[in-house]
Coordinates of C-alpha atoms (C1' of nucleotides) in Angstrom, one line a residue:
Chain A
X1022 CA 11.0 -9.1 -11.8
X1023 CA 10.8 -7.0 -8.6
X1024 CA 11.2 -3.7 -8.9
X1025 CA 11.3 -2.1 -5.3
X1026 CA 9.5 1.2 -5.2
X1027 CA 12.0 3.3 -3.7
X1028 CA 10.8 4.5 -0.2
X1029 CA 9.7 8.2 -1.3
X1030 CA 6.8 9.4 1.0
X1031 CA 6.8 12.7 -0.2
X1032 CA 3.8 14.6 1.7
X1033 CA 2.0 16.1 0.0
X1034 CA -1.6 17.9 1.4
X1035 CA -4.7 15.9 2.6
X1036 CA -7.7 14.9 0.4
X1037 CA -10.1 17.2 0.9
X1038 CA -13.7 15.9 2.5
X1039 CA -17.1 16.3 0.7
X1040 CA -15.5 16.9 -3.2
X1041 CA -17.8 15.9 -5.8
X1042 CA -16.4 16.2 -9.2
X1043 CA -14.6 19.9 -9.2
X1044 CA -14.1 22.0 -6.7
X1045 CA -14.9 25.7 -6.4
X1046 CA -12.3 28.0 -4.0
X1047 CA -11.4 31.4 -3.6
X1048 CA -8.7 33.6 -2.0
X1049 CA -10.3 36.9 -0.5
X1050 CA -7.6 39.1 -0.3
X1051 CA -8.0 43.1 1.0
X1052 CA -6.7 45.3 -1.2
X1053 CA -4.9 47.4 1.3
X1054 CA -1.4 46.8 -0.2
X1055 CA 0.6 44.2 -2.1
X1056 CA 0.7 40.3 -0.7
X1057 CA 3.5 39.5 1.7
X1058 CA 4.9 36.2 2.8
X1059 CA 1.7 35.0 5.0
X1060 CA -0.5 35.8 2.4
X1061 CA 0.9 33.4 0.0
X1062 CA -0.3 30.6 2.4
X1063 CA -3.8 30.6 1.5
X1064 CA -2.7 31.7 -2.2
X1065 CA -0.8 27.9 -2.7
X1066 CA -3.2 25.8 -0.9
X1067 CA -6.3 27.2 -2.7
X1068 CA -4.2 27.0 -6.1
X1069 CA -3.2 23.2 -5.1
X1070 CA -6.2 21.8 -4.5
X1071 CA -8.0 23.6 -7.2
X1072 CA -5.5 22.2 -9.5
X1073 CA -5.6 18.8 -7.9
X1074 CA -9.5 18.5 -8.3
X1075 CA -9.9 20.9 -11.2
X1076 CA -12.7 23.5 -11.3
X1077 CA -12.9 27.3 -10.3
X1078 CA -10.0 29.5 -8.2
X1079 CA -11.8 33.0 -7.6
X1080 CA -10.2 35.9 -6.2
X1081 CA -12.3 38.0 -4.9
X1082 CA -11.5 41.8 -3.6
X1083 CA -12.8 42.4 0.2
X1084 CA -12.7 46.3 -0.3
X1085 CA -15.7 46.9 1.8
X1086 CA -13.8 49.4 4.6
X1087 CA -13.0 52.6 2.4
X1088 CA -10.5 54.1 5.5
X1089 CA -8.0 50.8 4.3
X1090 CA -7.7 50.4 0.6
X1091 CA -4.6 51.3 -1.3
X1092 CA -5.7 51.9 -5.4
X1093 CA -3.0 50.2 -6.5
X1094 CA -3.3 47.0 -4.5
X1095 CA -6.1 45.4 -6.8
X1096 CA -3.4 45.0 -9.6
X1097 CA -0.4 44.8 -7.1
X1098 CA -1.8 41.6 -5.8
X1099 CA -3.0 40.6 -9.1
X1100 CA 0.8 40.6 -10.0
X1101 CA 1.4 38.8 -7.0
X1102 CA -0.6 36.2 -7.6
X1103 CA 0.4 35.9 -11.6
X1104 CA 3.9 35.9 -10.4
X1105 CA 3.2 33.1 -7.7
X1106 CA 1.4 30.6 -10.3
X1107 CA -1.9 30.7 -8.3
X1108 CA -4.0 30.7 -11.6
X1109 CA -7.2 32.6 -10.5
X1110 CA -10.2 31.7 -13.2
X1111 CA -12.3 35.0 -11.8
X1112 CA -11.7 38.2 -10.6
X1113 CA -14.6 39.6 -8.2
X1114 CA -14.9 42.5 -6.5
X1115 CA -17.2 43.0 -3.5
X1116 CA -17.5 46.7 -3.5
X1117 CA -19.5 46.1 -7.2
X1118 CA -21.9 43.4 -5.5
X1119 CA -23.5 45.5 -2.6
X1120 CA -27.0 45.0 -3.6
X1121 CA -26.7 41.5 -3.3
X1122 CA -25.7 42.2 0.7
X1123 CA -28.7 44.5 1.0
X1124 CA -30.9 42.0 -0.7
X1125 CA -29.8 39.1 2.1
X1126 CA -30.0 41.7 4.8
X1127 CA -33.7 42.6 4.2
X1128 CA -34.7 39.0 3.7
X1129 CA -33.0 38.3 6.9
X1130 CA -34.8 41.1 8.9
X1131 CA -38.4 40.0 7.2
X1132 CA -37.7 36.8 8.2
X1133 CA -37.2 38.5 11.8
X1134 CA -33.2 37.1 11.9
X1135 CA -32.5 40.3 12.1
X1136 CA -32.8 44.2 13.3
X1137 CA -31.7 47.6 13.0
X1138 CA -29.9 48.5 16.4
X1139 CA -29.9 52.7 16.7
X1140 CA -28.0 51.4 20.5
X1141 CA -25.2 53.0 20.9
X1142 CA -22.4 50.8 20.2
X1143 CA -20.7 50.6 23.8
X1144 CA -23.4 50.2 25.1
X1145 CA -25.1 47.5 22.7
X1146 CA -21.5 46.0 23.4
X1147 CA -22.2 45.6 27.3
X1148 CA -25.8 44.6 26.7
X1149 CA -24.4 41.5 24.4
X1150 CA -21.6 40.5 27.2
X1151 CA -24.6 40.6 29.8
X1152 CA -26.5 38.0 27.4
X1153 CA -28.8 41.0 27.2
X1154 CA -31.0 41.9 23.8
X1155 CA -30.7 45.5 23.7
X1156 CA -34.7 47.5 23.1
X1157 CA -34.3 47.2 19.2
X1158 CA -34.1 43.8 19.1
X1159 CA -37.6 42.7 19.9
X1160 CA -39.0 45.4 17.3
X1161 CA -41.3 44.1 15.0
X1162 CA -40.4 43.1 11.6
X1163 CA -42.5 46.0 10.1
X1164 CA -40.9 48.2 12.4
X1165 CA -37.3 47.2 10.8
X1166 CA -37.9 47.4 7.5
X1167 CA -38.9 50.9 8.1
X1168 CA -35.7 51.6 10.0
X1169 CA -33.6 50.0 7.2
X1170 CA -35.2 51.8 4.1
X1171 CA -34.5 55.2 6.2
X1172 CA -30.7 53.4 6.7
X1173 CA -30.5 52.8 3.3
X1174 CA -32.0 56.2 1.9
X1175 CA -29.1 58.3 4.2
X1176 CA -31.8 58.9 7.1
X1177 CA -29.0 58.2 9.7
X1178 CA -25.6 59.6 10.4
X1179 CA -23.1 57.4 10.6
X1180 CA -22.6 55.3 14.0
X1181 CA -26.5 55.9 14.4
X1182 CA -27.7 52.5 13.4
X1183 CA -26.6 49.6 11.6
X1184 CA -28.0 46.6 10.9
X1185 CA -27.8 42.9 13.0
X1186 CA -28.3 40.1 12.4
X1187 CA -29.4 38.0 15.4
X1188 CA -27.7 34.7 16.6
X1189 CA -28.1 33.5 20.6
X1190 CA -27.6 36.0 22.6
X1191 CA -27.0 34.1 25.3
X1192 CA -24.9 32.2 23.6
X1193 CA -22.0 30.7 25.7
X1194 CA -19.5 32.0 23.3
X1195 CA -19.2 35.6 23.5
X1196 CA -17.7 36.2 19.9
X1197 CA -20.5 34.4 18.4
X1198 CA -23.6 36.7 19.9
X1199 CA -25.3 39.4 17.6
X1200 CA -23.1 40.7 14.8
X1201 CA -23.3 43.9 12.8
X1202 CA -24.1 43.6 8.7
X1203 CA -24.1 46.4 8.1
X1204 CA -23.3 49.9 8.9
X1205 CA -23.0 53.5 7.8
X1206 CA -19.3 55.1 6.2
X1207 CA -19.9 58.3 4.5
X1208 CA -16.5 58.0 3.5
X1209 CA -15.3 58.0 -0.2
X1210 CA -14.7 54.6 -1.9
X1211 CA -11.5 54.7 -4.3
X1212 CA -13.7 52.8 -6.6
X1213 CA -17.6 53.5 -5.9
X1214 CA -17.1 56.9 -4.6
X1215 CA -20.0 58.2 -2.8
X1216 CA -23.0 55.9 -4.5
X1217 CA -22.6 54.2 -1.2
X1218 CA -23.4 54.8 2.3
X1219 CA -24.5 51.7 3.6
X1220 CA -21.4 49.1 4.2
X1221 CA -21.3 45.3 4.9
X1222 CA -19.1 43.8 7.4
X1223 CA -17.3 41.0 6.3
X1224 CA -19.8 38.1 7.7
X1225 CA -22.4 39.5 5.9
X1226 CA -20.5 39.7 2.4
X1227 CA -18.2 36.8 2.5
X1228 CA -21.6 34.8 3.5
X1229 CA -23.6 36.1 0.8
X1230 CA -20.6 36.1 -1.9
X1231 CA -19.3 31.9 -0.8
X1232 CA -22.8 31.0 -1.6
X1233 CA -23.7 32.8 -4.3
X1234 CA -20.2 31.8 -6.0
X1235 CA -21.2 27.9 -5.1
X1236 CA -18.4 27.7 -3.0
X1237 CA -17.7 23.9 -2.1
X1238 CA -14.6 24.3 0.3
X1239 CA -13.5 27.5 2.0
X1240 CA -9.7 27.0 3.3
X1241 CA -8.8 30.2 5.4
X1242 CA -6.7 30.9 9.0
X1243 CA -8.4 29.5 12.1
X1244 CA -8.2 33.3 13.0
X1245 CA -11.5 33.2 11.1
X1246 CA -13.1 30.6 12.9
X1247 CA -15.5 32.6 15.0
X1248 CA -16.2 34.2 12.2
X1249 CA -17.2 30.8 9.9
X1250 CA -20.1 30.3 13.4
X1251 CA -20.8 33.2 12.7
X1252 CA -21.9 33.1 8.6
X1253 CA -23.4 29.9 9.3
X1254 CA -26.0 31.3 11.0
X1255 CA -26.9 33.5 8.0
X1256 CA -26.5 29.7 5.7
X1257 CA -29.0 28.1 8.2
X1258 CA -31.4 31.7 8.1
X1259 CA -31.5 31.4 4.1
X1260 CA -31.4 27.3 3.6
X1261 CA -27.7 27.8 2.0
X1262 CA -25.8 24.0 1.5
X1263 CA -22.5 25.2 3.8
X1264 CA -19.2 24.9 2.1
X1265 CA -16.9 22.3 4.0
X1266 CA -14.4 24.6 5.9
X1267 CA -10.6 24.3 6.9
X1268 CA -8.9 26.5 9.3
X1269 CA -5.0 26.2 9.1
X1270 CA -2.7 27.9 12.2
X1271 CA -1.8 30.8 12.7
X1272 CA 1.9 31.8 11.3
X1273 CA 4.2 33.4 13.2
X1274 CA 6.9 34.9 10.7
X1275 CA 9.6 36.2 12.5
X1276 CA 13.1 39.4 11.7
X1277 CA 10.7 40.9 9.1
X1278 CA 8.2 43.4 8.3
X1279 CA 5.2 42.7 7.1
X1280 CA 2.4 45.1 8.3
X1281 CA 0.9 47.0 5.4
X1282 CA 0.3 50.3 6.9
X1283 CA 3.9 50.0 8.4
X1284 CA 5.4 49.6 5.1
X1285 CA 3.3 52.4 3.3
X1286 CA 4.0 54.7 6.2
X1287 CA 8.0 54.2 5.7
X1288 CA 7.5 54.2 1.7
X1289 CA 5.9 58.0 2.3
X1290 CA 8.6 58.8 4.5
X1291 CA 11.3 57.7 2.2
X1292 CA 13.0 55.3 4.3
X1293 CA 11.9 52.2 2.0
X1294 CA 12.6 52.4 -1.3
X1295 CA 9.1 50.9 -2.5
X1296 CA 7.0 48.0 -1.4
X1297 CA 9.8 46.0 -3.0
X1298 CA 12.4 46.9 -0.4
X1299 CA 14.1 44.1 0.7
X1300 CA 13.6 45.0 4.4
X1301 CA 9.8 44.2 4.0
X1302 CA 9.0 40.7 3.5
X1303 CA 6.4 41.1 0.7
X1304 CA 6.2 39.2 -2.2
X1305 CA 8.2 41.7 -4.4
X1306 CA 10.9 41.7 -2.1
X1307 CA 11.2 38.2 -1.9
X1308 CA 11.1 37.9 -5.7
X1309 CA 13.7 40.9 -6.0
X1310 CA 16.3 38.6 -3.8
X1311 CA 15.6 35.6 -6.1
X1312 CA 13.9 33.5 -4.1
X1313 CA 11.9 31.0 -6.7
X1314 CA 7.9 30.9 -6.5
X1315 CA 8.4 27.4 -6.3
X1316 CA 10.4 27.7 -3.2
X1317 CA 7.4 29.4 -1.8
X1318 CA 5.0 26.7 -2.9
X1319 CA 7.0 24.3 -1.9
X1320 CA 7.1 25.4 1.7
X1321 CA 3.2 25.3 2.4
X1322 CA 2.6 22.6 0.5
X1323 CA 5.1 20.8 3.4
X1324 CA 3.3 23.0 6.3
X1325 CA -0.2 21.3 5.0
X1326 CA -3.6 22.6 6.2
X1327 CA -3.2 21.7 10.3
X1328 CA -4.7 24.3 12.6
X1329 CA -1.8 24.1 14.5
X1330 CA -0.3 27.5 14.8
X1331 CA 3.3 27.4 13.5
X1332 CA 6.7 29.2 13.7
X1333 CA 8.0 30.7 10.3
X1334 CA 11.2 29.3 9.2
X1335 CA 13.4 31.7 6.9
X1336 CA 16.1 28.6 6.8
X1337 CA 13.2 26.2 5.6
X1338 CA 12.3 28.7 2.5
X1339 CA 16.0 29.9 2.0
X1340 CA 17.0 25.9 1.8
X1341 CA 14.1 24.9 -0.2
X1342 CA 15.3 28.1 -2.8
X1343 CA 18.7 27.0 -2.5
X1344 CA 18.0 23.4 -3.4
X1345 CA 15.9 24.8 -6.8
X1346 CA 18.5 27.5 -8.2
X1347 CA 21.5 26.0 -7.1
X1348 CA 22.5 23.8 -10.5
X1349 CA 21.9 27.4 -12.5
X1350 CA 23.5 29.7 -10.6
X1351 CA 27.1 30.0 -12.2
X1352 CA 29.9 30.2 -10.1
X1353 CA 32.3 33.7 -9.5
X1354 CA 34.2 35.6 -7.1
X1355 CA 33.1 38.6 -5.0
X1356 CA 35.3 40.0 -2.6
X1357 CA 34.1 42.1 -0.1
X1358 CA 36.0 45.2 1.2
X1359 CA 39.1 44.9 -0.7
X1360 CA 42.8 44.6 0.5
X1361 CA 45.6 44.9 -2.0
X1362 CA 48.3 42.3 -2.5
X1363 CA 51.0 42.2 -4.7
X1364 CA 53.0 38.9 -5.8
X1365 CA 56.7 38.4 -5.8
X1366 CA 58.1 35.4 -7.8
X1367 CA 56.6 32.7 -9.9
X1368 CA 56.6 34.7 -13.3
X1369 CA 52.9 35.0 -14.9
X1370 CA 50.3 33.0 -13.7
X1371 CA 47.3 31.7 -15.0
X1372 CA 44.3 29.7 -14.1
X1373 CA 40.4 29.3 -15.2
X1374 CA 37.2 27.7 -13.3
X1375 CA 34.3 26.4 -14.3
X1376 CA 31.2 28.6 -14.3
X1377 CA 29.1 25.9 -12.5
X1378 CA 31.7 23.0 -10.8
X1379 CA 29.0 20.3 -11.7
X1380 CA 28.8 21.5 -15.4
X1381 CA 31.8 22.1 -17.0
X1382 CA 30.4 22.1 -20.3
X1383 CA 29.0 25.8 -19.7
X1384 CA 32.2 27.4 -19.9
X1385 CA 34.8 28.5 -18.1
X1386 CA 36.3 31.8 -16.2
X1387 CA 40.1 32.3 -17.7
X1388 CA 42.9 33.8 -15.4
X1389 CA 46.1 35.8 -16.4
X1390 CA 47.6 37.9 -13.6
X1391 CA 50.8 39.5 -15.0
X1392 CA 53.3 42.7 -14.4
X1393 CA 53.1 43.2 -10.2
X1394 CA 50.8 40.2 -10.0
X1395 CA 48.3 42.5 -7.9
X1396 CA 45.6 40.2 -6.2
X1397 CA 42.5 41.7 -3.8
X1398 CA 41.2 39.6 -0.9
X1399 CA 38.0 40.4 1.2
X1400 CA 39.1 42.2 4.1
X1401 CA 37.9 39.2 6.0
X1402 CA 40.4 36.7 4.5
X1403 CA 43.1 39.2 4.2
X1404 CA 43.2 39.3 8.0
X1405 CA 42.9 35.0 8.1
X1406 CA 45.9 35.2 5.5
X1407 CA 48.2 37.4 7.7
X1408 CA 47.8 34.5 10.8
X1409 CA 47.6 31.8 8.9
X1410 CA 50.9 32.8 7.0
X1411 CA 49.6 30.9 3.7
X1412 CA 46.5 30.3 1.6
X1413 CA 45.6 29.0 -1.5
X1414 CA 44.3 31.7 -4.1
X1415 CA 41.7 29.3 -5.8
X1416 CA 42.0 28.1 -9.2
X1417 CA 45.1 30.1 -9.3
X1418 CA 47.9 29.3 -6.9
X1419 CA 50.0 29.4 -3.5
X1420 CA 50.5 32.1 -1.6
X1421 CA 52.8 32.8 1.7
X1422 CA 52.0 36.1 3.7
X1423 CA 54.2 39.4 3.3
X1424 CA 54.3 41.9 1.3
X1425 CA 54.6 41.7 -1.2
X1426 CA 52.9 38.2 -1.0
X1427 CA 55.5 35.5 -2.6
X1428 CA 54.4 32.6 -4.7
X1429 CA 54.3 29.3 -3.1
X1430 CA 53.8 27.0 -6.1
X1431 CA 51.0 25.4 -7.3
X1432 CA 50.1 22.2 -5.8
X1433 CA 46.9 21.8 -4.5
X1434 CA 47.5 19.0 -1.9
X1435 CA 48.6 22.0 0.4
X1436 CA 44.7 22.0 1.0
X1437 CA 44.5 18.9 2.4
X1438 CA 47.4 20.2 4.6
X1439 CA 45.0 22.4 6.3
X1440 CA 45.5 25.5 4.1
X1441 CA 42.6 27.2 2.9
X1442 CA 41.6 28.3 -0.5
X1443 CA 40.4 31.7 -0.6
X1444 CA 38.6 33.9 -3.6
X1445 CA 40.2 36.7 -5.1
X1446 CA 40.3 39.0 -7.8
X1447 CA 42.6 40.5 -10.1
X1448 CA 43.0 44.1 -11.2
X1449 CA 40.2 43.6 -14.1
X1450 CA 37.9 43.2 -11.6
X1451 CA 34.7 45.1 -11.2
X1452 CA 32.8 47.2 -8.4
X1453 CA 29.6 45.2 -6.8
X1454 CA 28.0 46.1 -4.1
X1455 CA 25.3 43.9 -2.4
X1456 CA 22.2 45.3 -1.1
X1457 CA 21.5 43.2 2.2
X1458 CA 18.1 42.3 3.7
X1459 CA 19.0 44.0 6.6
X1460 CA 19.2 47.5 4.3
X1461 CA 22.4 47.8 4.4
X1462 CA 25.0 47.1 1.5
X1463 CA 28.3 45.4 1.3
X1464 CA 30.6 47.0 -1.5
X1465 CA 33.7 45.1 -2.8
X1466 CA 34.7 43.4 -6.3
X1467 CA 33.8 41.2 -8.6
X1468 CA 35.7 39.3 -11.3
X1469 CA 35.0 40.7 -14.6
X1470 CA 33.3 37.5 -15.7
X1471 CA 29.8 38.2 -14.2
X1472 CA 29.3 41.0 -16.9
X1473 CA 28.9 38.6 -19.1
X1474 CA 26.9 36.0 -17.5
X1475 CA 23.3 35.3 -18.4
X1476 CA 21.2 33.9 -15.5
X1477 CA 20.4 36.6 -12.7
X1478 CA 21.2 34.4 -10.3
X1479 CA 24.7 33.5 -9.3
X1480 CA 26.8 32.8 -6.5
X1481 CA 29.2 34.2 -5.0
X1482 CA 31.5 31.6 -3.7
X1483 CA 31.5 31.7 0.3
X1484 CA 29.9 34.9 0.3
X1485 CA 26.0 33.4 -0.8
X1486 CA 23.5 33.6 -3.8
X1487 CA 22.4 37.1 -4.7
X1488 CA 20.3 38.3 -8.0
X1489 CA 21.8 40.5 -10.1
X1490 CA 20.0 43.8 -10.3
X1491 CA 21.6 45.4 -13.0
X1492 CA 25.1 44.7 -15.2
X1493 CA 27.0 47.9 -16.4
X1494 CA 30.8 48.5 -17.6
X1495 CA 31.0 50.1 -14.4
X1496 CA 29.8 47.3 -12.6
X1497 CA 27.1 45.0 -11.0
X1498 CA 24.3 45.8 -8.7
X1499 CA 22.9 42.4 -6.8
X1500 CA 20.8 41.4 -4.1
X1501 CA 21.8 38.9 -1.2
X1502 CA 19.4 35.9 -1.3
X1503 CA 20.5 33.6 1.2
X1504 CA 23.9 31.6 1.6
Chain B
rG1248 C1' -13.6 36.6 32.8
rC1249 C1' -15.8 34.0 28.6
rU1250 C1' -15.8 30.7 24.4
rC1251 C1' -13.2 28.1 20.6
rA1252 C1' -8.7 25.9 18.4
rU1253 C1' -4.3 23.7 18.9
rG1254 C1' -0.6 20.5 21.9
rU1255 C1' 5.5 14.5 17.3
rA1256 C1' 12.5 17.1 18.3
rG1257 C1' 15.9 24.0 17.5
rU1258 C1' 12.3 24.5 13.1
rG1259 C1' 8.1 21.9 9.7
rU1260 C1' 6.0 17.2 8.8
rA1261 C1' 4.5 11.8 8.6
rG1262 C1' 1.7 9.0 12.1
rC1263 C1' -5.1 7.6 11.7
rG1264 C1' -4.8 1.1 18.7
rG1265 C1' 0.3 -3.4 17.6
rC1266 C1' 4.4 -3.3 11.9
rC1267 C1' 7.0 3.5 16.0
rA1268 C1' 12.9 2.3 21.2
rA1269 C1' 8.6 6.6 15.8
rU1270 C1' 9.1 9.3 9.3
rC1271 C1' 10.6 13.9 6.2
rA1272 C1' 12.9 17.9 5.0
rU1273 C1' 15.5 21.9 7.3
rU1274 C1' 19.3 22.7 11.2
rC1275 C1' 23.4 21.5 14.1
rG1276 C1' 28.4 18.0 14.5
rG1277 C1' 31.7 14.6 12.4
rC1278 C1' 33.5 11.8 8.3
rC1279 C1' 34.0 10.8 2.9
rC1280 C1' 34.1 13.4 -1.8
rU1281 C1' 35.5 18.4 -3.4
rU1282 C1' 40.9 23.7 -5.2
rU1283 C1' 33.7 27.2 -2.3
rC1284 C1' 32.2 27.1 4.8
rG1285 C1' 28.0 25.3 -2.6
rA1286 C1' 26.3 20.8 -4.3
rG1287 C1' 26.4 15.1 -3.4
rG1288 C1' 27.2 10.4 0.0
rC1289 C1' 27.7 8.6 4.7
rC1290 C1' 27.1 8.3 9.8
rG1291 C1' 25.3 11.1 14.3
rA1292 C1' 22.7 14.5 17.8
rC1293 C1' 17.4 16.2 19.3
rA1294 C1' 10.6 14.6 20.2
rC1295 C1' 5.0 11.8 21.4
rC1296 C1' 3.1 18.2 27.2
rC1297 C1' 1.2 16.1 32.1
rG1298 C1' -1.8 13.0 34.9
rG1299 C1' -5.9 9.8 35.3
rG1300 C1' -8.9 6.3 32.4
rU1301 C1' -10.4 2.6 28.3
rU1302 C1' -7.8 -1.5 25.8
rC1303 C1' -4.1 -7.9 25.9
rG1304 C1' -1.5 -2.9 24.3
rA1305 C1' -1.8 4.2 23.6
rU1306 C1' 1.9 8.6 19.9
rU1307 C1' -2.7 7.4 18.0
rC1308 C1' -9.9 7.1 22.0
rC1309 C1' -11.7 9.5 26.5
rC1310 C1' -11.6 12.9 30.5
rG1311 C1' -8.8 16.7 33.5
rG1312 C1' -4.9 20.2 34.1
rC1313 C1' -0.8 22.6 31.8
rA1314 C1' 0.9 25.3 28.1
rU1315 C1' 0.2 28.4 24.0
rG1316 C1' -2.4 30.6 20.1
rA1317 C1' -7.3 33.2 18.4
rG1318 C1' -12.1 35.5 18.6
rC1319 C1' -15.3 38.3 22.6
rA1320 C1' -14.9 45.6 16.6
rC1321 C1' -19.9 50.1 13.7
rC1322 C1' -11.5 46.0 10.3
rA1323 C1' -10.7 41.9 7.0

RNA sequence: GCUCAUGUAGUGUAGCGGCCAAUCAUUCGGCCCUUUCGAGGCCGACACCCGGGUUCGAUUCCCGGCAUGAGCACCA
């Protein structure tokens, strides 16, 4: 028996190198705000691999810069990850792990791989550019250890001294030459207050934690390529086994506000409604608009982990989301900027339409239009009607232009002649408002049946998919997702 | 300036020396179906950065150029 396999080449993620049994991977967000669409890539990719191979996914909060911490971010990020379906096995917080960083720094200084630099920061940088060691670099380990003790116990002012890891002062790549491991910050930390004054720089804390937590594979953005090289010095000095490193390309996300500090300021100024303001690209904003986490996942999986810089495509994401919601979203008529028409002739009218054209079993919207037979058309359809002279009110009847409009039979076949079918609502419609991603809102009328719906995603025919934020007898408030 | 990375259609992706006059998705156009400009079906449009080399043969390997991006922070 020959069963021809369907040539269904779904492009999944490539296998990782060096997998022996289970994997340990991580994501390492800085808690400066909730996650945005750009952050979701690293979460999804790591999650996909941990699910493929089994093992652990650690979420490690990198809160080693007390200036940039938003105290609520720890919880918001956790919520965002849960919604995304990224399964975190363990959470860790770097501000609770300072002793480890101090310990490793001390060992590195003892071995002569690190030094305490008291030079002026600009001066030190200039010397590095010229491949020249600063005077502190060649001090004895004993002297450096004395300085290190003084450093930890508060004997220096902020900026007066730093702990530095030696690499190669004459390394051809200036980005790799000696890097700072610890600095002094007396600004209080939202979690640890003033308990610590010596703060690790990411290259120290990341290397120490990745090793201690047993990372087997590290996936992160290409912008960290040089950081990886720097961290490898620590691995080599300490004799640690290195994880497999992967660097995916940078993502350019157009037409959206992502910068955390900017969003934060706009919220403070009262311009944005919050972290979920639909004008932003935060995960919570996308969620509010009705973007499904599965769509975001599929998007990143299809993008892979190549180190090529890419252009983010909202079109592609929306197409994937449409795929997911199309089957479940019931259909309703919505009329923006309504224009009233009465219909003359034809007696009382009635009609009906399925909640979903592919699922008549879900039920029907039924219309009865009597009396003056008042209907409302959207402003743009009204204009089109006046020009075309004839139009079909979808699922009700045909009309020809006039004031009042004239009943023109109920023969569907006129659609084949090029007459357009348009959406309409009658007198018992309810007010509807659709919040658009650009911050504007479209006001109009929706058919009454929308109040009885259950799902939160619906399609306003010929308008787009919207998420229903609130149903009340006074009307519906919706958020626009996409066409 | 130095260093690193990358270069397949509008966008993203497959390809790992011949099966590629190049895959899939999206986008756009047309047709069919349809009482949505949705979904579905069919058809079509658009790409291997350039120049050398290796080879019987290169999108695939090597070198150079060009382009793009990133890093050279006491941010992450």
